[in-house]
mmCIF file of C-alpha atoms in Angstrom:
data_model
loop_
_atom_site.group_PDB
_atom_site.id
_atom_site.type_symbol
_atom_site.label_atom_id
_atom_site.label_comp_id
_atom_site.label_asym_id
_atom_site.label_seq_id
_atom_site.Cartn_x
_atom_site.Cartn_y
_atom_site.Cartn_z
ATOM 1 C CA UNK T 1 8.965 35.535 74.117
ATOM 2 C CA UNK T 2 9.860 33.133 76.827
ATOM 3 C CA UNK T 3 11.336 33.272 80.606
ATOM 4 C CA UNK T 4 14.858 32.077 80.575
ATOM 5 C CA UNK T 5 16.545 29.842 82.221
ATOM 6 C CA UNK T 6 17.784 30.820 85.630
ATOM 7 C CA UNK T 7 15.332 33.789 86.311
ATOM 8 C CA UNK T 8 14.106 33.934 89.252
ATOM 9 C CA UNK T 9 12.103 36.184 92.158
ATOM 10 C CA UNK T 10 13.205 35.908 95.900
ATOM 11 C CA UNK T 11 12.440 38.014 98.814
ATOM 12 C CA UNK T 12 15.226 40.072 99.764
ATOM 13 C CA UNK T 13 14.932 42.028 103.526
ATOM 14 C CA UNK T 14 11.753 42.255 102.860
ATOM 15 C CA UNK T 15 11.408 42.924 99.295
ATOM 16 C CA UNK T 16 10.433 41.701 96.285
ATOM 17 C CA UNK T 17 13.855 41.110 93.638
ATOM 18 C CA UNK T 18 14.314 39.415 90.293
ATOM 19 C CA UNK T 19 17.432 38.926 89.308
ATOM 20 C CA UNK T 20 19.423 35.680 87.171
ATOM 21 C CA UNK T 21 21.979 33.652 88.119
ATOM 22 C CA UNK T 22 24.614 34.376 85.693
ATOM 23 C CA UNK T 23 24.454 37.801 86.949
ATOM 24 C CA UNK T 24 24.809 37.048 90.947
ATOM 25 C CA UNK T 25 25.739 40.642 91.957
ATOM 26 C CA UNK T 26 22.493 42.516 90.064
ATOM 27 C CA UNK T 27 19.150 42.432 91.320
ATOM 28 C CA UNK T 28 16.267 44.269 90.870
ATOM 29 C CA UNK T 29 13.836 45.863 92.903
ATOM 30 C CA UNK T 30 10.464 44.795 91.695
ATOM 31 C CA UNK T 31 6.927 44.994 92.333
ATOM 32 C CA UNK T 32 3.649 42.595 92.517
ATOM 33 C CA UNK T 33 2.222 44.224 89.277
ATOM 34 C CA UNK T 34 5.973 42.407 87.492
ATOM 35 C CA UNK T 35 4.788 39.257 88.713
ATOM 36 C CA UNK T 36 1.826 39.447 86.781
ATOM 37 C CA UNK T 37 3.594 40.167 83.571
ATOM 38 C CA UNK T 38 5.779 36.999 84.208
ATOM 39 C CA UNK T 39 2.796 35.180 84.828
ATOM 40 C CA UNK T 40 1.163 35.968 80.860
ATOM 41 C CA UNK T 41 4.628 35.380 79.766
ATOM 42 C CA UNK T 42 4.988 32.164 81.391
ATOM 43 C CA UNK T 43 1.464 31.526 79.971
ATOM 44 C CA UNK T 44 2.876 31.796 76.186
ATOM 45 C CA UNK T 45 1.024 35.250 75.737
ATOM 46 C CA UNK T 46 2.941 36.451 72.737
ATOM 47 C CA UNK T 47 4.969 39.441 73.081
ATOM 48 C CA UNK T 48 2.141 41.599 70.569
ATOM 49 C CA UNK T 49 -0.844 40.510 72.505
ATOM 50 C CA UNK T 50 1.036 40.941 76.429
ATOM 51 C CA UNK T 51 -0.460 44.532 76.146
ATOM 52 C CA UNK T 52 -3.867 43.656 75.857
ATOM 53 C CA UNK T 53 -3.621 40.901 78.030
ATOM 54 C CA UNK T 54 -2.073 43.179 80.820
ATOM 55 C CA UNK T 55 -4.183 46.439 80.787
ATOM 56 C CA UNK T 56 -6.934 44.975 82.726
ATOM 57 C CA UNK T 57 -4.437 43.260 85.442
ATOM 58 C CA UNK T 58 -1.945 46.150 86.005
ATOM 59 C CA UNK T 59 -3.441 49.246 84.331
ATOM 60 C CA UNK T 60 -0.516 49.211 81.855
ATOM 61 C CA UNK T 61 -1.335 50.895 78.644
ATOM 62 C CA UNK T 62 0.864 49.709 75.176
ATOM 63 C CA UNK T 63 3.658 52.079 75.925
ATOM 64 C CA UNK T 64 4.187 51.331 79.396
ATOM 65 C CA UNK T 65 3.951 47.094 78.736
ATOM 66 C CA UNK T 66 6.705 47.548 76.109
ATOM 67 C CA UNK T 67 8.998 49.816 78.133
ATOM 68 C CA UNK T 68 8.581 46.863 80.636
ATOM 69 C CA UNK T 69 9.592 44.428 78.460
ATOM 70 C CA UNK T 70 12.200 46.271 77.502
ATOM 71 C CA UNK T 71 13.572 46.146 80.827
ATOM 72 C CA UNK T 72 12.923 42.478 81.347
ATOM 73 C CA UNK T 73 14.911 42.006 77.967
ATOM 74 C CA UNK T 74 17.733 43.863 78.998
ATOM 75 C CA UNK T 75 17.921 41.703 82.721
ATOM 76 C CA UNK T 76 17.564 38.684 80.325
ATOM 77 C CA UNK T 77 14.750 37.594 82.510
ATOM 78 C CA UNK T 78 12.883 37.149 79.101
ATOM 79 C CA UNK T 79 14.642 36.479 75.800
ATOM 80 C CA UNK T 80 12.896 35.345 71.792
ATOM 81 C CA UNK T 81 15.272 32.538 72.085
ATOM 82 C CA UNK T 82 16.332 32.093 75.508
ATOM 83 C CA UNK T 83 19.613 30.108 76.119
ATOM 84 C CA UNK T 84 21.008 27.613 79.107
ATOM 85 C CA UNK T 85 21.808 28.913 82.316
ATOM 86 C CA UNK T 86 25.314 28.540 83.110
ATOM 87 C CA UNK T 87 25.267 28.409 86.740
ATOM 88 C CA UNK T 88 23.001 26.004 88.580
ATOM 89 C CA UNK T 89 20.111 27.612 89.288
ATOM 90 C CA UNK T 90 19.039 25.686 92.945
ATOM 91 C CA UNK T 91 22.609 26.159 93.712
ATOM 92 C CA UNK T 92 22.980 29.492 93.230
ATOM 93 C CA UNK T 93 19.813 31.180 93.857
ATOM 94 C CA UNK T 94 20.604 30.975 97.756
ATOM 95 C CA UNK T 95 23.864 32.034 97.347
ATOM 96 C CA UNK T 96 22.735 34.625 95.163
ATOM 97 C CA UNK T 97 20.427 36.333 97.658
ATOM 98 C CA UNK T 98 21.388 35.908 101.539
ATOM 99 C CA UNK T 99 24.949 33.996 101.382
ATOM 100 C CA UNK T 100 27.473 36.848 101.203
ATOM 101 C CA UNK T 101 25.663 39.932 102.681
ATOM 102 C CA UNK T 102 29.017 41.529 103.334
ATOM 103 C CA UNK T 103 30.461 41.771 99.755
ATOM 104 C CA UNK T 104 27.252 44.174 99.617
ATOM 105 C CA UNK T 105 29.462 47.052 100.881
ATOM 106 C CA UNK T 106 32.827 46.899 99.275
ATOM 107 C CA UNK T 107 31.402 48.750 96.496
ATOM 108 C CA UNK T 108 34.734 48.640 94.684
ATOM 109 C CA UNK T 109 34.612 45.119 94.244
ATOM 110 C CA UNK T 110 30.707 44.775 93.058
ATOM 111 C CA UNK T 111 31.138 47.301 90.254
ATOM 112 C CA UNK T 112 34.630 45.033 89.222
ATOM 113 C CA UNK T 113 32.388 41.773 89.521
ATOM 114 C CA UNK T 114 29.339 43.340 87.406
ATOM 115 C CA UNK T 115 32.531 43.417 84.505
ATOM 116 C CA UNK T 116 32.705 40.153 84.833
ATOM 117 C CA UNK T 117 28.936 38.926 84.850
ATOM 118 C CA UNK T 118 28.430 36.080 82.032
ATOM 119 C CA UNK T 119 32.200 35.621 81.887
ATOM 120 C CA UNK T 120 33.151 33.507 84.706
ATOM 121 C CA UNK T 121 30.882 30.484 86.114
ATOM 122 C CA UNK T 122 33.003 31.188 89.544
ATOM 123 C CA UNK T 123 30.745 31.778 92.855
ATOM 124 C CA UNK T 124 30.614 35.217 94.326
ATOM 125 C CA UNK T 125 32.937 33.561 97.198
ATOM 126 C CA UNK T 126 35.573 32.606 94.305
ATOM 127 C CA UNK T 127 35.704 36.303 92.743
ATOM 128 C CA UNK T 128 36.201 37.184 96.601
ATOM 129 C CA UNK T 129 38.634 35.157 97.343
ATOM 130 C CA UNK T 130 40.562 36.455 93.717
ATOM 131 C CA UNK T 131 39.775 39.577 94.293
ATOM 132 C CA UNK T 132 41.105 39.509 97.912
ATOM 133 C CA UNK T 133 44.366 37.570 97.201
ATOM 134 C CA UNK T 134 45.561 40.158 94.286
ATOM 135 C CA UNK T 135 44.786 42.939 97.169
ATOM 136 C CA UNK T 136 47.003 40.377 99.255
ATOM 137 C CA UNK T 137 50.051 40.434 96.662
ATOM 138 C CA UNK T 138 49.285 44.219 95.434
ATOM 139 C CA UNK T 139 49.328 45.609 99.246
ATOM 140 C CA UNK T 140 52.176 43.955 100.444
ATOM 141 C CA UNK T 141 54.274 44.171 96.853
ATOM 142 C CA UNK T 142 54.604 40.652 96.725
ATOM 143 C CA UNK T 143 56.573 40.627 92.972
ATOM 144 C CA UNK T 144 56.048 38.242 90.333
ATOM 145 C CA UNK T 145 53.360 38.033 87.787
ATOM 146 C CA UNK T 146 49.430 37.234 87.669
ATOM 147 C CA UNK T 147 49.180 33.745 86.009
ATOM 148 C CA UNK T 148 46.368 31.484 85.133
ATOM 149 C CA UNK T 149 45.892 28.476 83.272
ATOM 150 C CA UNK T 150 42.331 27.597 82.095
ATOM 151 C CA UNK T 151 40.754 31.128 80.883
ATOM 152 C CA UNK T 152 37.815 30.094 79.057
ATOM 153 C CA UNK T 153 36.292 33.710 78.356
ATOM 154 C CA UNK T 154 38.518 35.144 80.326
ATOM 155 C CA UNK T 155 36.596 36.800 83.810
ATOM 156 C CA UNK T 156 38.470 35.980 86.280
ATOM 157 C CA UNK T 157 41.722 37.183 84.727
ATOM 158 C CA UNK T 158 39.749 40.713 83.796
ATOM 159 C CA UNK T 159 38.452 40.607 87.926
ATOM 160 C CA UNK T 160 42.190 40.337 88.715
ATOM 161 C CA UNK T 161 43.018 43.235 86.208
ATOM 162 C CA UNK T 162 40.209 45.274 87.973
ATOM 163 C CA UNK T 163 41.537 44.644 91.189
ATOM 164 C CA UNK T 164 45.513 45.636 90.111
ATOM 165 C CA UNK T 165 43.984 48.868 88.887
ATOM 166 C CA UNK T 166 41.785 49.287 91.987
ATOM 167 C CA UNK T 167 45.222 49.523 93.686
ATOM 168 C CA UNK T 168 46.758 51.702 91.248
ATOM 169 C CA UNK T 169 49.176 48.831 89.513
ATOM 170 C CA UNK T 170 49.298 48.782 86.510
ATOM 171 C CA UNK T 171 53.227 47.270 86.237
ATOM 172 C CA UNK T 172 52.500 43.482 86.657
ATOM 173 C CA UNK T 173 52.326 41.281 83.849
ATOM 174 C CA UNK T 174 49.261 39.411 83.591
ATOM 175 C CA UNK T 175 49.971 35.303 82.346
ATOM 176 C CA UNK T 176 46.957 33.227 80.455
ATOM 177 C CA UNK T 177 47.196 30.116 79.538
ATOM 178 C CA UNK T 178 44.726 28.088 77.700
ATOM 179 C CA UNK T 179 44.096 26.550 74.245
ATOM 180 C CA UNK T 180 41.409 29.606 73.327
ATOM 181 C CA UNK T 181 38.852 27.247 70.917
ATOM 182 C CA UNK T 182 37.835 24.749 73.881
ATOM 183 C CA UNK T 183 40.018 21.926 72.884
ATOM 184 C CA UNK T 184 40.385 19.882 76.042
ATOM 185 C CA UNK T 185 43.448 17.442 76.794
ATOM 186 C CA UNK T 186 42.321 13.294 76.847
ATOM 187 C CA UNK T 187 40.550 12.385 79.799
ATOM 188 C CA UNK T 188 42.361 10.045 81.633
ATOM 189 C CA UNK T 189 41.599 7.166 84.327
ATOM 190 C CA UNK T 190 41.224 9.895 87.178
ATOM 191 C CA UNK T 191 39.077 12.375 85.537
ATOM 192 C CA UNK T 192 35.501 12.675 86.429
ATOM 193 C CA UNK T 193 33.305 14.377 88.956
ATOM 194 C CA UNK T 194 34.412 14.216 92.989
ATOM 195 C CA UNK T 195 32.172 10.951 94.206
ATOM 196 C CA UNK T 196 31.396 9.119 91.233
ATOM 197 C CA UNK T 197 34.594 7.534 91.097
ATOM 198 C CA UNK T 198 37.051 7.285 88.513
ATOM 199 C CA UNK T 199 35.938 8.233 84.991
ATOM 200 C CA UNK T 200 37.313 8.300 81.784
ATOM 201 C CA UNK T 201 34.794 10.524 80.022
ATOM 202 C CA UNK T 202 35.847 13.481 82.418
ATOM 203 C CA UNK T 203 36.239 16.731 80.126
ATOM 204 C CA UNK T 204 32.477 15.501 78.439
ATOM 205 C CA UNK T 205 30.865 15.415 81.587
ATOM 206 C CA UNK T 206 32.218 18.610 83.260
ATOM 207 C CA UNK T 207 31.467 20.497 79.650
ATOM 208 C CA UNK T 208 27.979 21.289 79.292
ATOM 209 C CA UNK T 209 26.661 21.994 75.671
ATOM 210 C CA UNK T 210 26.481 25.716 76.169
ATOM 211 C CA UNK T 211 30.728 26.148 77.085
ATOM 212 C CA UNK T 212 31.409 24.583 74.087
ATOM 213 C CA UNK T 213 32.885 26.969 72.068
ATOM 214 C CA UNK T 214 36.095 28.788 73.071
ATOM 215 C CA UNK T 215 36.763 32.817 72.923
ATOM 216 C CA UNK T 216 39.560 33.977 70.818
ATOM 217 C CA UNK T 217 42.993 34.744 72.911
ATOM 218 C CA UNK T 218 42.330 38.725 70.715
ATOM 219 C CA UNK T 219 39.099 38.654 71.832
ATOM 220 C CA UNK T 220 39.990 38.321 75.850
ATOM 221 C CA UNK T 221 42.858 40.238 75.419
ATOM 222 C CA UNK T 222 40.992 43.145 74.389
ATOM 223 C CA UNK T 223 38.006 42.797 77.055
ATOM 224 C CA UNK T 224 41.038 43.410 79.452
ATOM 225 C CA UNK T 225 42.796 46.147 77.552
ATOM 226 C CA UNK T 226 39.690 48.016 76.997
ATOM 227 C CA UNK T 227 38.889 47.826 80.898
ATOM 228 C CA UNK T 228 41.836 49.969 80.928
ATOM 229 C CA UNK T 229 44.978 47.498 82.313
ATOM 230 C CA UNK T 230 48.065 48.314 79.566
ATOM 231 C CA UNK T 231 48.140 46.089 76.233
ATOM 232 C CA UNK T 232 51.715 45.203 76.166
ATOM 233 C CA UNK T 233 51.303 43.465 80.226
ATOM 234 C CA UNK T 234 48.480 40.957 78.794
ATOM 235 C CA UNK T 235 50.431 37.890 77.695
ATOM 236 C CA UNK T 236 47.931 35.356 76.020
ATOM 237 C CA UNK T 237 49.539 31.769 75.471
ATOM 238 C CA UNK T 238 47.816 29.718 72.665
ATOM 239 C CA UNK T 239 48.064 25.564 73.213
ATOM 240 C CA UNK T 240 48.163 22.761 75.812
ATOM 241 C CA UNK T 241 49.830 23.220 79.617
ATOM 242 C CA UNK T 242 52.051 20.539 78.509
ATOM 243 C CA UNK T 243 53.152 22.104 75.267
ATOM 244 C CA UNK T 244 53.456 26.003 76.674
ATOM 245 C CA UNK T 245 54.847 25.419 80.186
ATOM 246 C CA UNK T 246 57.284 26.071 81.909
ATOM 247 C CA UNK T 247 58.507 27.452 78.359
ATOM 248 C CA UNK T 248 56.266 30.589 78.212
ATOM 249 C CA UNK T 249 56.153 31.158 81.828
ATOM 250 C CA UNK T 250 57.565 34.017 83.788
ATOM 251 C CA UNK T 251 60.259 33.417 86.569
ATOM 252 C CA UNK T 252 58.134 34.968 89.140
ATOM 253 C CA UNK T 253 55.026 34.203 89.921
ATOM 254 C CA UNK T 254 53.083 36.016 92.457
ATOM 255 C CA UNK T 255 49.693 34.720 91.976
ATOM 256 C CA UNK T 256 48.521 31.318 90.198
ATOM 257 C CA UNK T 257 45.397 30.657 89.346
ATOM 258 C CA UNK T 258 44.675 26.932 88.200
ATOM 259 C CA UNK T 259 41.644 25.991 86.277
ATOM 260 C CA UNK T 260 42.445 23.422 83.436
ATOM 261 C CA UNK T 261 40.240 20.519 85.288
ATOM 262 C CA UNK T 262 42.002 17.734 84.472
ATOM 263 C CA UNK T 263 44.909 15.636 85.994
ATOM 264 C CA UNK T 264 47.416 15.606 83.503
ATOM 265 C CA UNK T 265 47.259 19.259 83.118
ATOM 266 C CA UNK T 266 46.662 20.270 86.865
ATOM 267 C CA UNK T 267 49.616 18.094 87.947
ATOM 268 C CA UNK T 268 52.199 19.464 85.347
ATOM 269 C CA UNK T 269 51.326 22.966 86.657
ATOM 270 C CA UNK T 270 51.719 22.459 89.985
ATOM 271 C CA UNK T 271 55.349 20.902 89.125
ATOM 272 C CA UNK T 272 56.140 23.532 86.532
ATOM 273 C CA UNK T 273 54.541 26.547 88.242
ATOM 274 C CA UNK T 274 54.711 26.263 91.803
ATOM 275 C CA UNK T 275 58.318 26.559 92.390
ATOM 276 C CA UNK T 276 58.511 29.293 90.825
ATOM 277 C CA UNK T 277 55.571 30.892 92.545
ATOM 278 C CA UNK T 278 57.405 33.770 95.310
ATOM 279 C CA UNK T 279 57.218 33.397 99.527
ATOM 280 C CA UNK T 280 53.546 34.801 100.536
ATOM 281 C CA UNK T 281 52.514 33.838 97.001
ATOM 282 C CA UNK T 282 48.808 32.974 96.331
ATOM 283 C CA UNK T 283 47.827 29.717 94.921
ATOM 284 C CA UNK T 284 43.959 28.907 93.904
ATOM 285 C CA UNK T 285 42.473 25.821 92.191
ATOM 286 C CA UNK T 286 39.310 26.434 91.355
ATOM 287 C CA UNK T 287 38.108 22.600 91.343
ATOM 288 C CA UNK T 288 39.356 21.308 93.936
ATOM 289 C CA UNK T 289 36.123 19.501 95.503
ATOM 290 C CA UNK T 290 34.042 18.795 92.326
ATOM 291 C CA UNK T 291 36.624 17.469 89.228
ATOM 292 C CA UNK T 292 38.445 14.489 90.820
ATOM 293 C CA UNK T 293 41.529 15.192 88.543
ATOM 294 C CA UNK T 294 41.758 18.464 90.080
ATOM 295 C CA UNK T 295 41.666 17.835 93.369
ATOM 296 C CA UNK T 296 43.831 13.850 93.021
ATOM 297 C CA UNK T 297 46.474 15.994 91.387
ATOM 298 C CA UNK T 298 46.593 18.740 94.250
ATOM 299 C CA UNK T 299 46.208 16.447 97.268
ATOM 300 C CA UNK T 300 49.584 14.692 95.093
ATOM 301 C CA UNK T 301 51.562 17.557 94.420
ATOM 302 C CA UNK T 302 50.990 18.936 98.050
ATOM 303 C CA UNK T 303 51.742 15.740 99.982
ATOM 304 C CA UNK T 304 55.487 15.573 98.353
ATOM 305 C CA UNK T 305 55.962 19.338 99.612
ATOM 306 C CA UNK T 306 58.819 19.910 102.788
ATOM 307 C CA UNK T 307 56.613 22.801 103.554
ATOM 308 C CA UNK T 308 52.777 21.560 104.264
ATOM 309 C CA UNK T 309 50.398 24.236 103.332
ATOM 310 C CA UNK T 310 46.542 25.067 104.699
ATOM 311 C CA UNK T 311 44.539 24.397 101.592
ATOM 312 C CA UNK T 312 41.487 26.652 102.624
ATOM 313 C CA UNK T 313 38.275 25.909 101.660
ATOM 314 C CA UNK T 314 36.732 28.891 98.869
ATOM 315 C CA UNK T 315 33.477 27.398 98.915
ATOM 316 C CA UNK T 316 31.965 23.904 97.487
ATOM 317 C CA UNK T 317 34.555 24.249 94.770
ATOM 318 C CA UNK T 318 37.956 26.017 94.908
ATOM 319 C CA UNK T 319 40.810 25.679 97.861
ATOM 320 C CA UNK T 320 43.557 28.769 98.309
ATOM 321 C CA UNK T 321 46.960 28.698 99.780
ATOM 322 C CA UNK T 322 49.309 31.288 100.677
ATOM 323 C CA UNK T 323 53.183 29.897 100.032
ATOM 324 C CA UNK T 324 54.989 28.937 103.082
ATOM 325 C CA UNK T 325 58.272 31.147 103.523
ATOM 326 C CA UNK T 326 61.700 29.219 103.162
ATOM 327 C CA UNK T 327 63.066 28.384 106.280
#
């Protein structure tokens, strides 16, 4: 039994709280007598002999030291195997416990974004900002669809299913695009990360070892479905941007979502997608700021628009932008 990777214990208003940071919106309430347990653990006690080791430190008998684990196991603060973190965990500890004190009371929104936990890599600002900008299109029935290209396992799509049923919608058709086994489109001369310049080995540095593997278009389909949005409004498109759009696109777009990383793929969105995206439409790219293909291919696209738009900063990653009116 070891700690995994991206545990951690803060002080929140005053109290002690472990938490992890793939799971940004859960923490729990802990006290001095946990440490200790985390201590023997991070020792190398093995899981048989933590009893023993325990009872004259806390006072825990057998029963008590494996209902403990127990818990631990289930936070995935300890795991027999424990895997890679998939957020950063410097990054996102702070963010995790003081940056967004107000999302603590739209209670609505947390129990959508626990859903979600281990399926998006997006901040807690991100699923906001989502989560926000389908109450945007839901309250003032902007029409058109939900679309998003990039899905990987599919969280923020289910967050913006959440959020259509949190306002009692249940009518718009939800649009993902993405290959669904991880196969990524050739880097190409802009790809990379935002300040190291242009790279050609772009989709293997933004794809750590632990994304590599894809999750089955059934798979996310039915994560959504079973959170109760209806089956036949899910439309799952298997392949390349390039291949599937503008061919299996809707007319009407209300909301796009764009998170496909690269250039090539970012760029033919935009062109393909965005006109077709409604007045008082929602546009998000979630890399805008870290993947230089992202973010070349936005600042392009945008700069050729008659109507300018305020690319709004999410938070280190990810810009949103309501579209202009016609005039």
């Amino acid at each position: 039994m070891k700690l995994t990777d991206g545990a951690f214990v803060a002080v929140k208003d005053g109290r002690l709280v472990l938490g992890h940071v793939d799971r940004p919106f859960t923490l729990w309430q802990v006290d001095p007598g946990v440490l200790v347990v985390l201590a023997e653990i991070a020792r190398g006690t093995a899981a048989q002999d933590l009893p023993e080791a325990l009872a004259p430190l806390t006072g825990l008998d057998r029963h008590s030291a494996a209902a403990l684990l127990g818990h631990l196991r289930g936070a995935r603060v300890v795991a027999d195997e424990p895997g890679v973190a998939l957020r950063d965990v410097h990054a996102e500890i702070a963010k995790v416990v003081s940056a967004a004190p107000d999302l603590d009371h739209d209670h609505d929104f947390l129990q959508a974004a626990r859903q979600c936990e281990d399926l998006t890599l997006t901040s807690a600002a991100a699923q906001y900002a989502l989560w926000s900008a389908v109450g945007h299109i839901a309250g003032n029935a902007i029409p058109g669809a939900v679309v998003e290209c990039g899905v990987w396992r599919g969280g923020s799509m289910l967050l913006a299913a959440l959020a259509l049923l949190n306002h009692h919608v249940e009518d718009r058709d939800l649009y993902l695009f993405d290959t669904f086994d991880w196969a990524w489109e050739p880097a190409g001369g802009h790809d990379g990360m935002v300040g190291a310049g242009d790279q050609t080995a772009g989709a293997e540095a933004a794809t750590p070892e632990h994304m590599s593997s894809g999750t089955s278009a059934a798979e996310i389909h039915k994560r959504i479905t079973t959170a109760g949005y209806p089956g036949e409004r899910v439309h799952c498109v298997t392949g390349f941007v390039q291949d599937t759009v503008p061919g299996h696109a809707p007319d009407r777009i209300a909301l796009l979502r764009l998170d496909t990383d690269q250039y090539e793929s970012t760029l033919h969105e935009l062109r393909e997608l965005y006109p077709r995206v409604v007045p008082h439409g929602v546009v998000i790219v979630d890399d805008y700021g870290k993947l230089s293909g992202a973010t070349r291919a936005t600042d392009e696209y945008l700069a050729g628009l008659d109507h300018r738009v305020l690319l709004h900063r999410i938070d280190t990653q990810g810009r949103v932008f309501v579209k202009p009116a016609e005039r």
